[in-house]
């Protein structure tokens, strides 16, 4: 449910770009959407960050521009609050 709530706007943006043709041959928009995806993944937590990191090395799935944005998940991820982690484990 959280994924749908958080990702719904992003999915709608991607669909609108595809429908209107704005996404074709528009590198600036591609980088913008990849940055939005990175922010979305970060907001969903550690599990999704790990998935994003795995995607960041897959040139068969993502374009080079998108890969560069997602590779920031490997270097510049905000730390996860230890109190939340311990509470989850307990």
PDB file of N, CA and C in Angstrom, residues 6-80:
ATOM      1  N   UNK A   6       3.096   6.164  -2.491  1.00  0.00           N
ATOM      2  CA  UNK A   6       4.269   6.991  -2.785  1.00  0.00           C
ATOM      3  C   UNK A   6       4.592   6.992  -4.279  1.00  0.00           C
ATOM      4  N   UNK A   7       4.456   5.842  -4.911  1.00  0.00           N
ATOM      5  CA  UNK A   7       4.857   5.716  -6.312  1.00  0.00           C
ATOM      6  C   UNK A   7       3.796   6.060  -7.333  1.00  0.00           C
ATOM      7  N   UNK A   8       2.564   6.282  -6.887  1.00  0.00           N
ATOM      8  CA  UNK A   8       1.483   6.566  -7.821  1.00  0.00           C
ATOM      9  C   UNK A   8       1.717   7.811  -8.651  1.00  0.00           C
ATOM     10  N   UNK A   9       2.191   8.865  -8.014  1.00  0.00           N
ATOM     11  CA  UNK A   9       2.464  10.108  -8.731  1.00  0.00           C
ATOM     12  C   UNK A   9       3.579   9.951  -9.744  1.00  0.00           C
ATOM     13  N   UNK A  10       4.601   9.197  -9.352  1.00  0.00           N
ATOM     14  CA  UNK A  10       5.719   8.952 -10.267  1.00  0.00           C
ATOM     15  C   UNK A  10       5.253   8.144 -11.476  1.00  0.00           C
ATOM     16  N   UNK A  11       4.476   7.106 -11.226  1.00  0.00           N
ATOM     17  CA  UNK A  11       3.964   6.267 -12.316  1.00  0.00           C
ATOM     18  C   UNK A  11       3.076   7.089 -13.249  1.00  0.00           C
ATOM     19  N   UNK A  12       2.272   7.981 -12.678  1.00  0.00           N
ATOM     20  CA  UNK A  12       1.415   8.843 -13.499  1.00  0.00           C
ATOM     21  C   UNK A  12       2.258   9.781 -14.357  1.00  0.00           C
ATOM     22  N   UNK A  13       3.333  10.294 -13.808  1.00  0.00           N
ATOM     23  CA  UNK A  13       4.222  11.178 -14.577  1.00  0.00           C
ATOM     24  C   UNK A  13       4.861  10.446 -15.746  1.00  0.00           C
ATOM     25  N   UNK A  14       5.313   9.223 -15.492  1.00  0.00           N
ATOM     26  CA  UNK A  14       5.931   8.422 -16.550  1.00  0.00           C
ATOM     27  C   UNK A  14       4.902   8.107 -17.634  1.00  0.00           C
ATOM     28  N   UNK A  15       3.693   7.735 -17.224  1.00  0.00           N
ATOM     29  CA  UNK A  15       2.636   7.423 -18.188  1.00  0.00           C
ATOM     30  C   UNK A  15       2.275   8.651 -19.019  1.00  0.00           C
ATOM     31  N   UNK A  16       2.191   9.801 -18.370  1.00  0.00           N
ATOM     32  CA  UNK A  16       1.874  11.034 -19.095  1.00  0.00           C
ATOM     33  C   UNK A  16       2.977  11.393 -20.082  1.00  0.00           C
ATOM     34  N   UNK A  17       4.223  11.208 -19.672  1.00  0.00           N
ATOM     35  CA  UNK A  17       5.345  11.469 -20.579  1.00  0.00           C
ATOM     36  C   UNK A  17       5.270  10.562 -21.805  1.00  0.00           C
ATOM     37  N   UNK A  18       4.952   9.306 -21.586  1.00  0.00           N
ATOM     38  CA  UNK A  18       4.857   8.353 -22.692  1.00  0.00           C
ATOM     39  C   UNK A  18       3.679   8.692 -23.598  1.00  0.00           C
ATOM     40  N   UNK A  19       2.567   9.067 -22.992  1.00  0.00           N
ATOM     41  CA  UNK A  19       1.358   9.380 -23.760  1.00  0.00           C
ATOM     42  C   UNK A  19       1.538  10.632 -24.614  1.00  0.00           C
ATOM     43  N   UNK A  20       2.169  11.655 -24.053  1.00  0.00           N
ATOM     44  CA  UNK A  20       2.353  12.915 -24.772  1.00  0.00           C
ATOM     45  C   UNK A  20       3.599  12.916 -25.653  1.00  0.00           C
ATOM     46  N   UNK A  21       4.472  11.939 -25.467  1.00  0.00           N
ATOM     47  CA  UNK A  21       5.689  11.873 -26.273  1.00  0.00           C
ATOM     48  C   UNK A  21       6.805  12.751 -25.748  1.00  0.00           C
ATOM     49  N   UNK A  22       6.635  13.339 -24.568  1.00  0.00           N
ATOM     50  CA  UNK A  22       7.669  14.214 -24.012  1.00  0.00           C
ATOM     51  C   UNK A  22       8.931  13.450 -23.633  1.00  0.00           C
ATOM     52  N   UNK A  23       8.795  12.177 -23.330  1.00  0.00           N
ATOM     53  CA  UNK A  23       9.933  11.394 -22.870  1.00  0.00           C
ATOM     54  C   UNK A  23      10.899  10.986 -23.964  1.00  0.00           C
ATOM     55  N   UNK A  24      10.461  11.052 -25.220  1.00  0.00           N
ATOM     56  CA  UNK A  24      11.326  10.623 -26.319  1.00  0.00           C
ATOM     57  C   UNK A  24      12.432  11.637 -26.571  1.00  0.00           C
ATOM     58  N   UNK A  25      13.654  11.140 -26.620  1.00  0.00           N
ATOM     59  CA  UNK A  25      14.818  11.964 -26.961  1.00  0.00           C
ATOM     60  C   UNK A  25      14.881  13.255 -26.150  1.00  0.00           C
ATOM     61  N   UNK A  26      14.596  13.158 -24.859  1.00  0.00           N
ATOM     62  CA  UNK A  26      14.663  14.317 -23.980  1.00  0.00           C
ATOM     63  C   UNK A  26      15.548  13.956 -22.782  1.00  0.00           C
ATOM     64  N   UNK A  27      16.865  14.150 -22.926  1.00  0.00           N
ATOM     65  CA  UNK A  27      17.781  13.716 -21.865  1.00  0.00           C
ATOM     66  C   UNK A  27      17.558  14.445 -20.541  1.00  0.00           C
ATOM     67  N   UNK A  28      17.169  15.718 -20.596  1.00  0.00           N
ATOM     68  CA  UNK A  28      16.941  16.455 -19.350  1.00  0.00           C
ATOM     69  C   UNK A  28      15.774  15.879 -18.571  1.00  0.00           C
ATOM     70  N   UNK A  29      14.706  15.530 -19.271  1.00  0.00           N
ATOM     71  CA  UNK A  29      13.549  14.934 -18.617  1.00  0.00           C
ATOM     72  C   UNK A  29      13.890  13.548 -18.077  1.00  0.00           C
ATOM     73  N   UNK A  30      14.704  12.820 -18.821  1.00  0.00           N
ATOM     74  CA  UNK A  30      15.117  11.484 -18.364  1.00  0.00           C
ATOM     75  C   UNK A  30      15.901  11.572 -17.061  1.00  0.00           C
ATOM     76  N   UNK A  31      16.804  12.521 -16.965  1.00  0.00           N
ATOM     77  CA  UNK A  31      17.591  12.709 -15.745  1.00  0.00           C
ATOM     78  C   UNK A  31      16.683  13.156 -14.607  1.00  0.00           C
ATOM     79  N   UNK A  32      15.731  14.040 -14.916  1.00  0.00           N
ATOM     80  CA  UNK A  32      14.790  14.503 -13.892  1.00  0.00           C
ATOM     81  C   UNK A  32      13.979  13.335 -13.339  1.00  0.00           C
ATOM     82  N   UNK A  33      13.434  12.508 -14.225  1.00  0.00           N
ATOM     83  CA  UNK A  33      12.630  11.360 -13.779  1.00  0.00           C
ATOM     84  C   UNK A  33      13.482  10.348 -13.008  1.00  0.00           C
ATOM     85  N   UNK A  34      14.731  10.165 -13.414  1.00  0.00           N
ATOM     86  CA  UNK A  34      15.615   9.243 -12.687  1.00  0.00           C
ATOM     87  C   UNK A  34      15.901   9.784 -11.287  1.00  0.00           C
ATOM     88  N   UNK A  35      16.076  11.091 -11.168  1.00  0.00           N
ATOM     89  CA  UNK A  35      16.268  11.704  -9.852  1.00  0.00           C
ATOM     90  C   UNK A  35      15.035  11.544  -8.980  1.00  0.00           C
ATOM     91  N   UNK A  36      13.860  11.702  -9.586  1.00  0.00           N
ATOM     92  CA  UNK A  36      12.607  11.501  -8.852  1.00  0.00           C
ATOM     93  C   UNK A  36      12.493  10.045  -8.379  1.00  0.00           C
ATOM     94  N   UNK A  37      12.894   9.117  -9.241  1.00  0.00           N
ATOM     95  CA  UNK A  37      12.866   7.705  -8.869  1.00  0.00           C
ATOM     96  C   UNK A  37      13.814   7.435  -7.709  1.00  0.00           C
ATOM     97  N   UNK A  38      14.996   8.036  -7.758  1.00  0.00           N
ATOM     98  CA  UNK A  38      15.963   7.869  -6.673  1.00  0.00           C
ATOM     99  C   UNK A  38      15.386   8.394  -5.352  1.00  0.00           C
ATOM    100  N   UNK A  39      14.760   9.560  -5.398  1.00  0.00           N
ATOM    101  CA  UNK A  39      14.155  10.123  -4.187  1.00  0.00           C
ATOM    102  C   UNK A  39      13.022   9.244  -3.667  1.00  0.00           C
ATOM    103  N   UNK A  40      12.237   8.705  -4.589  1.00  0.00           N
ATOM    104  CA  UNK A  40      11.131   7.825  -4.222  1.00  0.00           C
ATOM    105  C   UNK A  40      11.657   6.560  -3.557  1.00  0.00           C
ATOM    106  N   UNK A  41      12.678   5.970  -4.142  1.00  0.00           N
ATOM    107  CA  UNK A  41      13.284   4.755  -3.586  1.00  0.00           C
ATOM    108  C   UNK A  41      13.843   5.035  -2.199  1.00  0.00           C
ATOM    109  N   UNK A  42      14.501   6.165  -2.052  1.00  0.00           N
ATOM    110  CA  UNK A  42      15.079   6.528  -0.756  1.00  0.00           C
ATOM    111  C   UNK A  42      13.993   6.672   0.300  1.00  0.00           C
ATOM    112  N   UNK A  43      12.871   7.253  -0.074  1.00  0.00           N
ATOM    113  CA  UNK A  43      11.788   7.459   0.899  1.00  0.00           C
ATOM    114  C   UNK A  43      11.130   6.148   1.326  1.00  0.00           C
ATOM    115  N   UNK A  44      11.262   5.104   0.509  1.00  0.00           N
ATOM    116  CA  UNK A  44      10.630   3.817   0.834  1.00  0.00           C
ATOM    117  C   UNK A  44      11.445   2.958   1.796  1.00  0.00           C
ATOM    118  N   UNK A  45      12.706   3.292   1.993  1.00  0.00           N
ATOM    119  CA  UNK A  45      13.484   2.589   3.003  1.00  0.00           C
ATOM    120  C   UNK A  45      14.556   1.660   2.475  1.00  0.00           C
ATOM    121  N   UNK A  46      15.244   0.979   3.390  1.00  0.00           N
ATOM    122  CA  UNK A  46      16.436   0.189   3.060  1.00  0.00           C
ATOM    123  C   UNK A  46      16.219  -0.915   2.029  1.00  0.00           C
ATOM    124  N   UNK A  47      15.113  -1.621   2.103  1.00  0.00           N
ATOM    125  CA  UNK A  47      14.867  -2.705   1.149  1.00  0.00           C
ATOM    126  C   UNK A  47      14.822  -2.168  -0.279  1.00  0.00           C
ATOM    127  N   UNK A  48      14.111  -1.069  -0.485  1.00  0.00           N
ATOM    128  CA  UNK A  48      13.986  -0.504  -1.822  1.00  0.00           C
ATOM    129  C   UNK A  48      15.277   0.176  -2.270  1.00  0.00           C
ATOM    130  N   UNK A  49      16.027   0.712  -1.311  1.00  0.00           N
ATOM    131  CA  UNK A  49      17.337   1.282  -1.649  1.00  0.00           C
ATOM    132  C   UNK A  49      18.233   0.176  -2.192  1.00  0.00           C
ATOM    133  N   UNK A  50      18.181  -0.988  -1.569  1.00  0.00           N
ATOM    134  CA  UNK A  50      18.990  -2.117  -2.050  1.00  0.00           C
ATOM    135  C   UNK A  50      18.566  -2.517  -3.462  1.00  0.00           C
ATOM    136  N   UNK A  51      17.269  -2.528  -3.727  1.00  0.00           N
ATOM    137  CA  UNK A  51      16.795  -2.822  -5.089  1.00  0.00           C
ATOM    138  C   UNK A  51      17.287  -1.769  -6.078  1.00  0.00           C
ATOM    139  N   UNK A  52      17.242  -0.509  -5.672  1.00  0.00           N
ATOM    140  CA  UNK A  52      17.738   0.569  -6.535  1.00  0.00           C
ATOM    141  C   UNK A  52      19.217   0.438  -6.824  1.00  0.00           C
ATOM    142  N   UNK A  53      19.976   0.019  -5.811  1.00  0.00           N
ATOM    143  CA  UNK A  53      21.410  -0.204  -6.006  1.00  0.00           C
ATOM    144  C   UNK A  53      21.649  -1.322  -7.014  1.00  0.00           C
ATOM    145  N   UNK A  54      20.853  -2.367  -6.924  1.00  0.00           N
ATOM    146  CA  UNK A  54      20.983  -3.475  -7.877  1.00  0.00           C
ATOM    147  C   UNK A  54      20.618  -3.015  -9.286  1.00  0.00           C
ATOM    148  N   UNK A  55      19.587  -2.190  -9.403  1.00  0.00           N
ATOM    149  CA  UNK A  55      19.196  -1.671 -10.722  1.00  0.00           C
ATOM    150  C   UNK A  55      20.261  -0.756 -11.317  1.00  0.00           C
ATOM    151  N   UNK A  56      21.002  -0.077 -10.448  1.00  0.00           N
ATOM    152  CA  UNK A  56      21.957   0.926 -10.924  1.00  0.00           C
ATOM    153  C   UNK A  56      23.108   0.327 -11.725  1.00  0.00           C
ATOM    154  N   UNK A  57      23.261  -0.980 -11.700  1.00  0.00           N
ATOM    155  CA  UNK A  57      24.349  -1.619 -12.457  1.00  0.00           C
ATOM    156  C   UNK A  57      23.800  -2.489 -13.591  1.00  0.00           C
ATOM    157  N   UNK A  58      22.568  -2.221 -14.010  1.00  0.00           N
ATOM    158  CA  UNK A  58      21.932  -3.031 -15.041  1.00  0.00           C
ATOM    159  C   UNK A  58      21.694  -2.225 -16.321  1.00  0.00           C
ATOM    160  N   UNK A  59      22.690  -2.177 -17.215  1.00  0.00           N
ATOM    161  CA  UNK A  59      22.521  -1.428 -18.458  1.00  0.00           C
ATOM    162  C   UNK A  59      21.492  -2.045 -19.402  1.00  0.00           C
ATOM    163  N   UNK A  60      21.104  -3.294 -19.147  1.00  0.00           N
ATOM    164  CA  UNK A  60      20.088  -3.915 -19.991  1.00  0.00           C
ATOM    165  C   UNK A  60      18.684  -3.458 -19.603  1.00  0.00           C
ATOM    166  N   UNK A  61      18.547  -2.816 -18.435  1.00  0.00           N
ATOM    167  CA  UNK A  61      17.245  -2.355 -17.971  1.00  0.00           C
ATOM    168  C   UNK A  61      17.139  -0.829 -18.031  1.00  0.00           C
ATOM    169  N   UNK A  62      18.209  -0.137 -17.645  1.00  0.00           N
ATOM    170  CA  UNK A  62      18.189   1.318 -17.552  1.00  0.00           C
ATOM    171  C   UNK A  62      19.139   1.949 -18.550  1.00  0.00           C
ATOM    172  N   UNK A  63      18.842   3.188 -18.899  1.00  0.00           N
ATOM    173  CA  UNK A  63      19.740   3.952 -19.761  1.00  0.00           C
ATOM    174  C   UNK A  63      20.945   4.408 -18.939  1.00  0.00           C
ATOM    175  N   UNK A  64      22.035   4.784 -19.594  1.00  0.00           N
ATOM    176  CA  UNK A  64      23.208   5.258 -18.850  1.00  0.00           C
ATOM    177  C   UNK A  64      22.904   6.463 -17.954  1.00  0.00           C
ATOM    178  N   UNK A  65      22.065   7.375 -18.413  1.00  0.00           N
ATOM    179  CA  UNK A  65      21.719   8.551 -17.597  1.00  0.00           C
ATOM    180  C   UNK A  65      20.982   8.132 -16.326  1.00  0.00           C
ATOM    181  N   UNK A  66      20.066   7.214 -16.470  1.00  0.00           N
ATOM    182  CA  UNK A  66      19.307   6.734 -15.308  1.00  0.00           C
ATOM    183  C   UNK A  66      20.213   5.961 -14.360  1.00  0.00           C
ATOM    184  N   UNK A  67      21.130   5.206 -14.913  1.00  0.00           N
ATOM    185  CA  UNK A  67      22.062   4.443 -14.080  1.00  0.00           C
ATOM    186  C   UNK A  67      22.904   5.380 -13.213  1.00  0.00           C
ATOM    187  N   UNK A  68      23.351   6.495 -13.787  1.00  0.00           N
ATOM    188  CA  UNK A  68      24.168   7.450 -13.037  1.00  0.00           C
ATOM    189  C   UNK A  68      23.382   7.992 -11.847  1.00  0.00           C
ATOM    190  N   UNK A  69      22.112   8.311 -12.061  1.00  0.00           N
ATOM    191  CA  UNK A  69      21.287   8.819 -10.960  1.00  0.00           C
ATOM    192  C   UNK A  69      21.103   7.770  -9.879  1.00  0.00           C
ATOM    193  N   UNK A  70      20.809   6.547 -10.266  1.00  0.00           N
ATOM    194  CA  UNK A  70      20.578   5.497  -9.275  1.00  0.00           C
ATOM    195  C   UNK A  70      21.875   5.066  -8.584  1.00  0.00           C
ATOM    196  N   UNK A  71      23.017   5.268  -9.247  1.00  0.00           N
ATOM    197  CA  UNK A  71      24.286   4.922  -8.606  1.00  0.00           C
ATOM    198  C   UNK A  71      24.562   5.819  -7.407  1.00  0.00           C
ATOM    199  N   UNK A  72      23.870   6.948  -7.335  1.00  0.00           N
ATOM    200  CA  UNK A  72      23.986   7.808  -6.153  1.00  0.00           C
ATOM    201  C   UNK A  72      23.437   7.100  -4.917  1.00  0.00           C
ATOM    202  N   UNK A  73      22.590   6.093  -5.135  1.00  0.00           N
ATOM    203  CA  UNK A  73      22.096   5.293  -4.005  1.00  0.00           C
ATOM    204  C   UNK A  73      23.219   4.473  -3.375  1.00  0.00           C
ATOM    205  N   UNK A  74      24.270   4.240  -4.124  1.00  0.00           N
ATOM    206  CA  UNK A  74      25.398   3.470  -3.598  1.00  0.00           C
ATOM    207  C   UNK A  74      26.329   4.348  -2.772  1.00  0.00           C
ATOM    208  N   UNK A  75      26.317   5.659  -3.021  1.00  0.00           N
ATOM    209  CA  UNK A  75      27.274   6.559  -2.387  1.00  0.00           C
ATOM    210  C   UNK A  75      26.652   7.521  -1.382  1.00  0.00           C
ATOM    211  N   UNK A  76      25.474   8.047  -1.729  1.00  0.00           N
ATOM    212  CA  UNK A  76      24.922   9.163  -0.958  1.00  0.00           C
ATOM    213  C   UNK A  76      23.546   8.833  -0.400  1.00  0.00           C
ATOM    214  N   UNK A  77      23.468   7.809   0.419  1.00  0.00           N
ATOM    215  CA  UNK A  77      22.197   7.414   1.012  1.00  0.00           C
ATOM    216  C   UNK A  77      22.161   7.925   2.448  1.00  0.00           C
ATOM    217  N   UNK A  78      21.055   8.562   2.839  1.00  0.00           N
ATOM    218  CA  UNK A  78      20.972   9.006   4.228  1.00  0.00           C
ATOM    219  C   UNK A  78      20.974   7.801   5.175  1.00  0.00           C
ATOM    220  N   UNK A  79      21.562   7.989   6.339  1.00  0.00           N
ATOM    221  CA  UNK A  79      21.636   6.876   7.285  1.00  0.00           C
ATOM    222  C   UNK A  79      20.249   6.541   7.827  1.00  0.00           C
ATOM    223  N   UNK A  80      20.107   5.294   8.192  1.00  0.00           N
ATOM    224  CA  UNK A  80      18.837   4.797   8.726  1.00  0.00           C
ATOM    225  C   UNK A  80      18.895   4.911  10.247  1.00  0.00           C
TER     226      UNK A  80
END
